[in-house]
Every structure is written in structure tokens, then in C-alpha cells.
Amino acid sequence: MAIKTNDLNARLFGKADKRRATTVAEAQSAAKDKAAVIELAVAGETTVAFELVKVKASEIGEQTQVFAQNAREQAFLNEHALADILTTLKDRGQQYPAVGRWLDDGRIEVLDGSRRRMACLLSQQDFLIYVAKGINSDHAKFLSDVANAHKPLSLFERGKEMQALLASGKVADQKALARFCQCSEALVSGALKAASLPMELLMAYPSVSELGRPTIVKLHKLYYSLNDEQQKAFVKELAQQDKPVWQSVDAQGITRITREVTNHIEHLGELVRPKVQQSSKPQPVELVRGQASYVRDGDKLQLKLSKLSEQQAEHILAYLADYLN
């Protein structure tokens, strides 16, 4: 049985001193108290005790890792993508602990809270996380998936999940995906288009979660209008830059930066696509100055005659008719 996100939060953060929170206020109060131990019935099945652990800022990268099946793409987590939590975290520290499990080597695998983990890394703050032993892969996936409801996944991330569903055979096509994911077929199409784009292209943007379907469709059309060699040159050009494109843009605000990055990418697409040499148009040749000229284009011949009398025109037309017949 699925558990709602707010119910999960209440159970996760609200069971201080072995008591279950029954209201939002109790849950918030318990979260601020940061109880040393909480209990959680994971996925409505076994009850697991979680211990609150503080990981020093300097040890987060070494002592923790993100659950491999977490749908959120970690490469996209930068200061723009995390802007909604970075300011508060810098000012007041981490308000709500993450959730994870102990690994056999003594490190911690983060199941819920990969955004908080990266925000702590970027702001050099200690990382708070509730950790438990004995959480199997299915329960780990449950905790990870429920957690993603806090911040909607990007189209790319949703597309990756949809690709996995198609590959597993759980759904047969895009129509079935739309029914399974309870969304429109247009959203499914956009998500799959996003998931088919190279990471180098998407990482050119400050926040992939801000890319809507129109931009994704434009990028997909641009990238797949290139042949294989041009695509490789395009990706290589993006990968060779010293820093992501968005960091080189002279603009303020995520919307303006995103627009400028798209313009840059469109320009780059034109650079890697060889320009088609347009055949020059045949130029007119003067036959009789001021009176007759012609243009030869393949098997076509255009005559331009001027200053003709009625009799001259009749003679020329009669001759052409006789000659061509």
C-alpha cells in the first residue's frame, strides 16, 4: 500500500520519544527537535528504527553516496537547481534530516535527501540524516520514490523512468505509459524526447527542471537534425568548454539565462552543420546591346527581347515555332 508524502513526513520526523505525530504541528515540532531515534513502518510493512547521524561537511563526499536507483539526476544539482533550499540552509542550517541506510563498508547511502546532501556540500554545512540497518532494495526504492514528491522531477528524469518502464515490458507504448503514469501523451512524448538528449547538452543549462516541453522539443529537433558526425562534434564542443555554458552567459535570472543558453546552443548547431552551397543563379548574357539578352539554365533558355516592331515579333515567333516543331 502506497503512503502519502505528508504521512511519510509525519511518521518520519514526528515520532520523537517513540510517539507518532498525529498532526502537522506535532510533526513540525518533532522535526525541529530532531529526535535521536525514530521508528518508521517502511512501505506499510516492517518497522525500522532510524538513528540521527551528523556527517561533517568535510566528510559528506567520502562518507555518503546517493542510492543508485534514485530517479533524480545528481549531475544537474547546482546552485540554481537548489536555490529553493540553499538560502535557508546557509542561514539556518539543515531543517529536516535526510533518510538513508548503512552500507556494509560503514558508509551511508542516501535514500531521501540527495538535494539536501548536495546543498550541504555546496554550502559547506554539516549533513543531518536518519540512518537504519536492514533496509532491503525494494524498501530503499520506496523511500527514494516517495521522497521525490517533495520536488518534481525534471522532464529528463521522468523520461528516464519511462524508458525503464518500456524496457522492462511493464508498458507497451506511449499510450500505455500515459495511463500508467497518469499524465497526458504530450507529456510522455516530451519526457521521452528529453531523456534521449545527451547529458552534455542538458548540463549547459542552469536548472534542467526549469526546461519546459517547448524548449525540450526545440532541442530535440535541433540535435536530431544533425547526422552522426555532426552530433559527435556538437557534444564534443560542449564537453570541451572549461565551464558549463550557463556560467558563461552574461544575464541575470534563471529565465533569461535559460533563454541565452538556448540561443548559444542553436548557434553552435549551425556551426557544426556544414552550410549547403547554393548553386549560383545563371546570369543573363547580352546578345544585342539594349535589345536582346538570354539566360541559359541547364536545358532551359530564356530570351528577353525589347524594342521590337510588330512585324519583327511575328517573324521571330514564327521562326521559333517552325524550328522547334
Coordinates of C-alpha atoms in Angstrom, one line a residue:
M1 CA 0.0 0.0 0.0
A2 CA 1.4 3.4 -1.0
I3 CA 2.0 6.0 1.6
K4 CA 1.3 9.7 1.0
T5 CA 4.3 12.1 1.2
N6 CA 2.8 14.2 4.0
D7 CA 2.0 11.0 6.0
L8 CA 5.6 9.8 5.4
N9 CA 6.9 13.1 6.7
A10 CA 4.7 13.0 9.8
R11 CA 5.8 9.4 10.6
L12 CA 9.5 10.0 9.7
F13 CA 10.0 13.3 11.5
G14 CA 7.2 13.2 14.1
K15 CA 7.9 10.2 16.2
A16 CA 10.1 11.7 18.9
D17 CA 10.4 9.6 22.0
K18 CA 8.6 6.7 20.3
R19 CA 5.4 8.7 19.8
R20 CA 3.7 9.1 16.4
A21 CA 2.7 12.5 15.3
T22 CA -1.0 12.9 14.6
T23 CA -1.0 16.5 13.3
V24 CA 1.2 18.6 11.1
A25 CA 2.1 20.8 14.0
E26 CA 3.4 17.8 16.0
A27 CA 5.4 16.6 13.0
Q28 CA 7.0 20.0 12.6
S29 CA 7.7 20.3 16.2
A30 CA 9.4 16.9 16.3
A31 CA 11.4 17.6 13.2
K32 CA 12.8 20.8 14.8
D33 CA 13.6 18.8 18.0
K34 CA 15.5 16.3 15.7
A35 CA 14.7 13.2 17.7
A36 CA 17.7 11.0 18.2
V37 CA 15.8 7.8 17.2
I38 CA 12.6 7.5 15.1
E39 CA 10.6 4.4 14.0
L40 CA 9.1 4.1 10.6
A41 CA 6.9 1.3 9.1
V42 CA 8.5 1.3 5.7
A43 CA 6.0 0.8 2.8
G44 CA 3.5 -0.2 5.4
E45 CA 5.4 -3.4 6.2
T46 CA 8.3 -3.9 8.7
T47 CA 9.0 -1.2 11.3
V48 CA 12.6 0.1 11.3
A49 CA 14.4 2.2 13.8
F50 CA 16.4 5.2 12.3
E51 CA 19.2 6.8 14.2
L52 CA 20.0 10.5 13.6
V53 CA 23.6 11.0 12.4
K54 CA 25.5 14.2 11.7
V55 CA 28.1 14.0 8.9
K56 CA 30.7 16.7 8.9
A57 CA 30.7 18.9 5.9
S58 CA 34.2 17.9 5.0
E59 CA 33.3 14.2 5.1
I60 CA 30.0 14.2 3.1
G61 CA 31.6 13.3 -0.2
E62 CA 33.6 10.4 1.3
Q63 CA 31.1 9.1 3.9
T64 CA 27.9 9.2 1.9
Q65 CA 26.6 8.3 -1.5
V66 CA 23.3 8.5 -3.3
F67 CA 21.1 5.5 -3.9
A68 CA 21.9 4.3 -7.4
Q69 CA 18.2 3.9 -8.3
N70 CA 17.3 7.4 -7.2
A71 CA 15.4 9.0 -10.1
R72 CA 16.9 12.4 -9.5
E73 CA 19.9 13.1 -11.8
Q74 CA 22.7 14.2 -9.4
A75 CA 24.8 15.8 -12.2
F76 CA 22.1 18.5 -12.5
L77 CA 22.3 19.6 -8.9
N78 CA 23.9 23.0 -8.9
E79 CA 23.3 26.3 -7.0
H80 CA 20.5 27.3 -9.4
A81 CA 18.7 23.9 -9.2
L82 CA 19.0 24.0 -5.4
A83 CA 18.2 27.7 -5.0
D84 CA 14.9 26.9 -3.2
I85 CA 16.8 25.3 -0.2
L86 CA 20.3 26.8 -0.3
T87 CA 19.4 30.2 1.2
T88 CA 17.6 28.7 4.2
L89 CA 20.3 26.1 4.6
K90 CA 23.1 28.7 4.6
D91 CA 21.3 30.9 7.1
R92 CA 19.8 28.4 9.5
G93 CA 21.4 25.0 8.6
Q94 CA 19.6 21.9 7.6
Q95 CA 16.0 22.0 8.9
Y96 CA 14.9 18.5 8.0
P97 CA 17.2 15.4 8.2
A98 CA 17.5 13.2 5.2
V99 CA 16.9 9.4 5.3
G100 CA 19.4 6.6 4.4
R101 CA 20.7 3.2 5.2
W102 CA 24.0 1.8 6.4
L103 CA 26.2 0.1 3.8
D104 CA 28.4 -2.9 4.6
D105 CA 31.6 -0.7 4.4
G106 CA 30.3 1.7 7.1
R107 CA 29.3 4.5 4.7
I108 CA 25.8 5.9 4.3
E109 CA 23.5 5.5 1.3
V110 CA 21.1 8.5 0.9
L111 CA 17.6 7.4 0.0
D112 CA 15.7 10.6 0.7
G113 CA 17.6 13.8 0.6
S114 CA 20.0 13.9 -2.3
R115 CA 19.2 17.6 -2.9
R116 CA 19.9 18.4 0.8
R117 CA 23.1 16.4 0.6
M118 CA 24.4 18.4 -2.4
A119 CA 23.2 21.7 -0.8
C120 CA 25.2 20.8 2.3
L121 CA 28.2 20.1 0.1
L122 CA 27.9 23.4 -1.8
S123 CA 27.3 25.5 1.4
Q124 CA 29.8 23.5 3.5
Q125 CA 27.3 22.7 6.1
D126 CA 27.0 19.5 8.2
F127 CA 24.6 16.9 6.8
L128 CA 21.9 15.5 9.1
I129 CA 20.4 12.1 8.1
Y130 CA 18.4 9.4 9.8
V131 CA 20.1 6.1 9.1
A132 CA 18.9 2.5 9.6
K133 CA 20.2 -1.0 9.1
G134 CA 18.4 -3.9 7.3
I135 CA 16.6 -1.9 4.6
N136 CA 16.3 -4.1 1.5
S137 CA 16.4 -2.8 -2.1
D138 CA 12.6 -2.7 -2.5
H139 CA 12.1 -0.6 0.7
A140 CA 15.1 1.6 -0.4
K141 CA 13.4 2.3 -3.7
F142 CA 10.1 3.0 -1.9
L143 CA 11.7 5.6 0.3
S144 CA 13.6 7.2 -2.6
D145 CA 10.5 7.4 -4.9
V146 CA 8.2 8.9 -2.2
A147 CA 10.9 11.5 -1.4
N148 CA 10.9 12.7 -5.0
A149 CA 7.4 14.1 -4.4
H150 CA 9.0 17.0 -2.5
K151 CA 10.5 18.5 -5.6
P152 CA 9.0 17.4 -9.0
L153 CA 11.3 15.5 -11.3
S154 CA 12.5 17.2 -14.5
L155 CA 11.2 16.0 -17.9
F156 CA 14.6 14.3 -18.4
E157 CA 14.3 12.4 -15.1
R158 CA 10.7 11.4 -15.8
G159 CA 11.7 10.3 -19.3
K160 CA 14.4 8.1 -17.8
E161 CA 11.8 6.4 -15.6
M162 CA 9.5 6.0 -18.6
Q163 CA 12.3 4.5 -20.7
A164 CA 12.9 1.9 -17.9
L165 CA 9.2 1.0 -17.8
L166 CA 9.2 0.5 -21.6
A167 CA 12.4 -1.6 -21.4
S168 CA 11.0 -3.8 -18.6
G169 CA 7.9 -4.6 -20.6
K170 CA 5.6 -3.2 -17.9
V171 CA 4.1 -0.9 -20.6
A172 CA 3.9 -1.5 -24.3
D173 CA 3.9 2.0 -25.8
Q174 CA 3.4 5.7 -25.1
K175 CA -0.4 5.4 -24.7
A176 CA 0.1 2.8 -22.0
L177 CA 2.8 5.0 -20.4
A178 CA 0.3 7.9 -20.2
R179 CA -2.2 5.6 -18.5
F180 CA 0.4 4.1 -16.1
C181 CA 1.9 7.5 -15.2
Q182 CA -1.5 9.2 -15.1
C183 CA -0.4 12.0 -17.4
S184 CA -1.0 13.2 -20.9
E185 CA 0.5 11.6 -24.0
A186 CA 2.0 15.0 -24.8
L187 CA 3.9 15.0 -21.5
V188 CA 5.1 11.4 -22.2
S189 CA 6.3 12.4 -25.6
G190 CA 8.2 15.4 -24.2
A191 CA 9.7 13.4 -21.3
L192 CA 11.0 10.7 -23.7
K193 CA 12.4 13.4 -26.0
A194 CA 14.2 14.9 -23.0
A195 CA 15.6 11.5 -21.9
S196 CA 17.0 10.9 -25.4
L197 CA 19.2 14.1 -25.3
P198 CA 22.9 13.9 -24.3
M199 CA 23.8 14.9 -20.8
E200 CA 26.4 17.4 -22.2
L201 CA 23.5 19.3 -23.8
L202 CA 21.3 19.4 -20.8
M203 CA 24.1 20.3 -18.4
A204 CA 24.6 23.5 -20.4
Y205 CA 21.5 24.8 -18.6
P206 CA 21.4 26.2 -15.0
S207 CA 18.5 24.1 -14.0
V208 CA 17.2 21.2 -16.1
S209 CA 14.0 21.1 -14.0
E210 CA 13.1 24.5 -15.4
L211 CA 13.2 23.3 -19.0
G212 CA 9.6 23.0 -20.3
R213 CA 8.3 20.9 -23.1
P214 CA 8.6 23.6 -25.8
T215 CA 12.3 24.0 -25.1
I216 CA 12.9 20.3 -25.0
V217 CA 11.1 19.8 -28.3
K218 CA 13.2 22.5 -29.9
L219 CA 16.5 21.0 -28.5
H220 CA 15.4 17.5 -29.7
K221 CA 14.6 18.8 -33.2
L222 CA 18.0 20.6 -33.4
Y223 CA 20.1 17.7 -32.1
Y224 CA 18.4 15.0 -34.3
S225 CA 18.6 17.2 -37.4
L226 CA 22.3 16.6 -37.3
N227 CA 23.9 13.5 -38.7
D228 CA 26.1 11.2 -36.5
E229 CA 29.4 13.0 -37.2
Q230 CA 27.7 16.4 -36.5
Q231 CA 26.2 15.1 -33.3
K232 CA 29.6 13.9 -32.1
A233 CA 31.2 17.3 -33.0
F234 CA 28.3 19.1 -31.2
V235 CA 28.7 17.1 -28.0
K236 CA 32.5 17.3 -28.1
E237 CA 32.3 21.1 -28.4
L238 CA 30.0 21.3 -25.3
A239 CA 32.2 18.9 -23.3
Q240 CA 35.4 20.7 -24.1
Q241 CA 34.3 24.0 -22.7
D242 CA 36.1 25.0 -19.4
K243 CA 32.7 25.5 -17.7
P244 CA 29.0 24.9 -18.4
V245 CA 27.5 27.3 -20.9
W246 CA 25.2 28.8 -18.3
Q247 CA 28.2 30.1 -16.3
S248 CA 29.5 32.0 -19.3
V249 CA 26.2 33.8 -20.0
D250 CA 26.0 37.5 -19.2
A251 CA 22.4 37.5 -17.9
Q252 CA 20.6 37.6 -14.6
G253 CA 17.7 35.4 -13.5
I254 CA 17.2 31.8 -14.4
T255 CA 14.6 32.5 -17.2
R256 CA 16.9 34.9 -19.0
I257 CA 20.0 32.7 -18.6
T258 CA 18.0 29.7 -19.9
R259 CA 16.9 31.7 -23.0
E260 CA 20.5 32.8 -23.7
V261 CA 21.8 29.3 -23.3
T262 CA 19.2 28.1 -25.9
N263 CA 20.4 30.8 -28.3
H264 CA 24.0 29.7 -27.8
I265 CA 23.1 26.1 -28.5
E266 CA 21.2 27.0 -31.6
H267 CA 24.2 28.9 -32.9
L268 CA 26.5 26.0 -32.1
G269 CA 24.2 23.7 -34.0
E270 CA 24.6 25.9 -37.1
L271 CA 28.4 25.9 -36.7
V272 CA 28.7 22.1 -36.7
R273 CA 26.2 21.7 -39.6
P274 CA 28.1 22.4 -42.9
K275 CA 26.4 25.1 -44.9
V276 CA 24.8 23.9 -48.1
Q277 CA 26.4 25.6 -51.0
Q278 CA 23.6 27.1 -53.0
S279 CA 24.3 26.9 -56.7
S280 CA 24.7 30.4 -58.2
K281 CA 21.9 31.5 -60.4
P282 CA 22.8 31.8 -64.1
Q283 CA 23.5 35.4 -65.1
P284 CA 21.9 37.0 -68.2
V285 CA 24.1 37.3 -71.3
E286 CA 23.7 40.3 -73.6
L287 CA 23.2 39.2 -77.2
V288 CA 22.4 42.6 -78.8
R289 CA 23.1 45.6 -76.6
G290 CA 20.0 47.2 -75.4
Q291 CA 17.7 44.8 -77.4
A292 CA 18.3 41.1 -76.7
S293 CA 19.7 39.0 -73.9
Y294 CA 19.3 35.4 -72.8
V295 CA 19.7 33.2 -69.7
R296 CA 20.8 29.6 -70.1
D297 CA 19.9 27.3 -67.1
G298 CA 20.5 23.7 -67.9
D299 CA 18.2 22.7 -70.8
K300 CA 16.3 25.9 -70.4
L301 CA 16.8 29.1 -72.4
Q302 CA 15.1 32.4 -71.6
L303 CA 15.1 35.2 -74.2
K304 CA 14.4 38.8 -73.4
L305 CA 13.8 41.0 -76.4
S306 CA 12.9 44.7 -76.4
K307 CA 12.4 47.5 -78.9
L308 CA 10.7 45.1 -81.4
S309 CA 8.2 46.1 -84.0
E310 CA 5.1 44.1 -84.5
Q311 CA 6.5 42.7 -87.7
Q312 CA 9.8 41.6 -86.1
A313 CA 7.9 39.9 -83.2
E314 CA 5.8 38.0 -85.6
H315 CA 8.8 36.9 -87.7
I316 CA 10.7 35.7 -84.6
L317 CA 7.8 33.8 -83.1
A318 CA 7.1 32.2 -86.5
Y319 CA 10.7 31.1 -86.8
L320 CA 10.8 29.6 -83.3
A321 CA 7.5 27.7 -83.9
D322 CA 8.9 26.3 -87.1
Y323 CA 12.3 25.5 -85.7
L324 CA 11.0 23.8 -82.5
N325 CA 8.4 21.8 -84.4

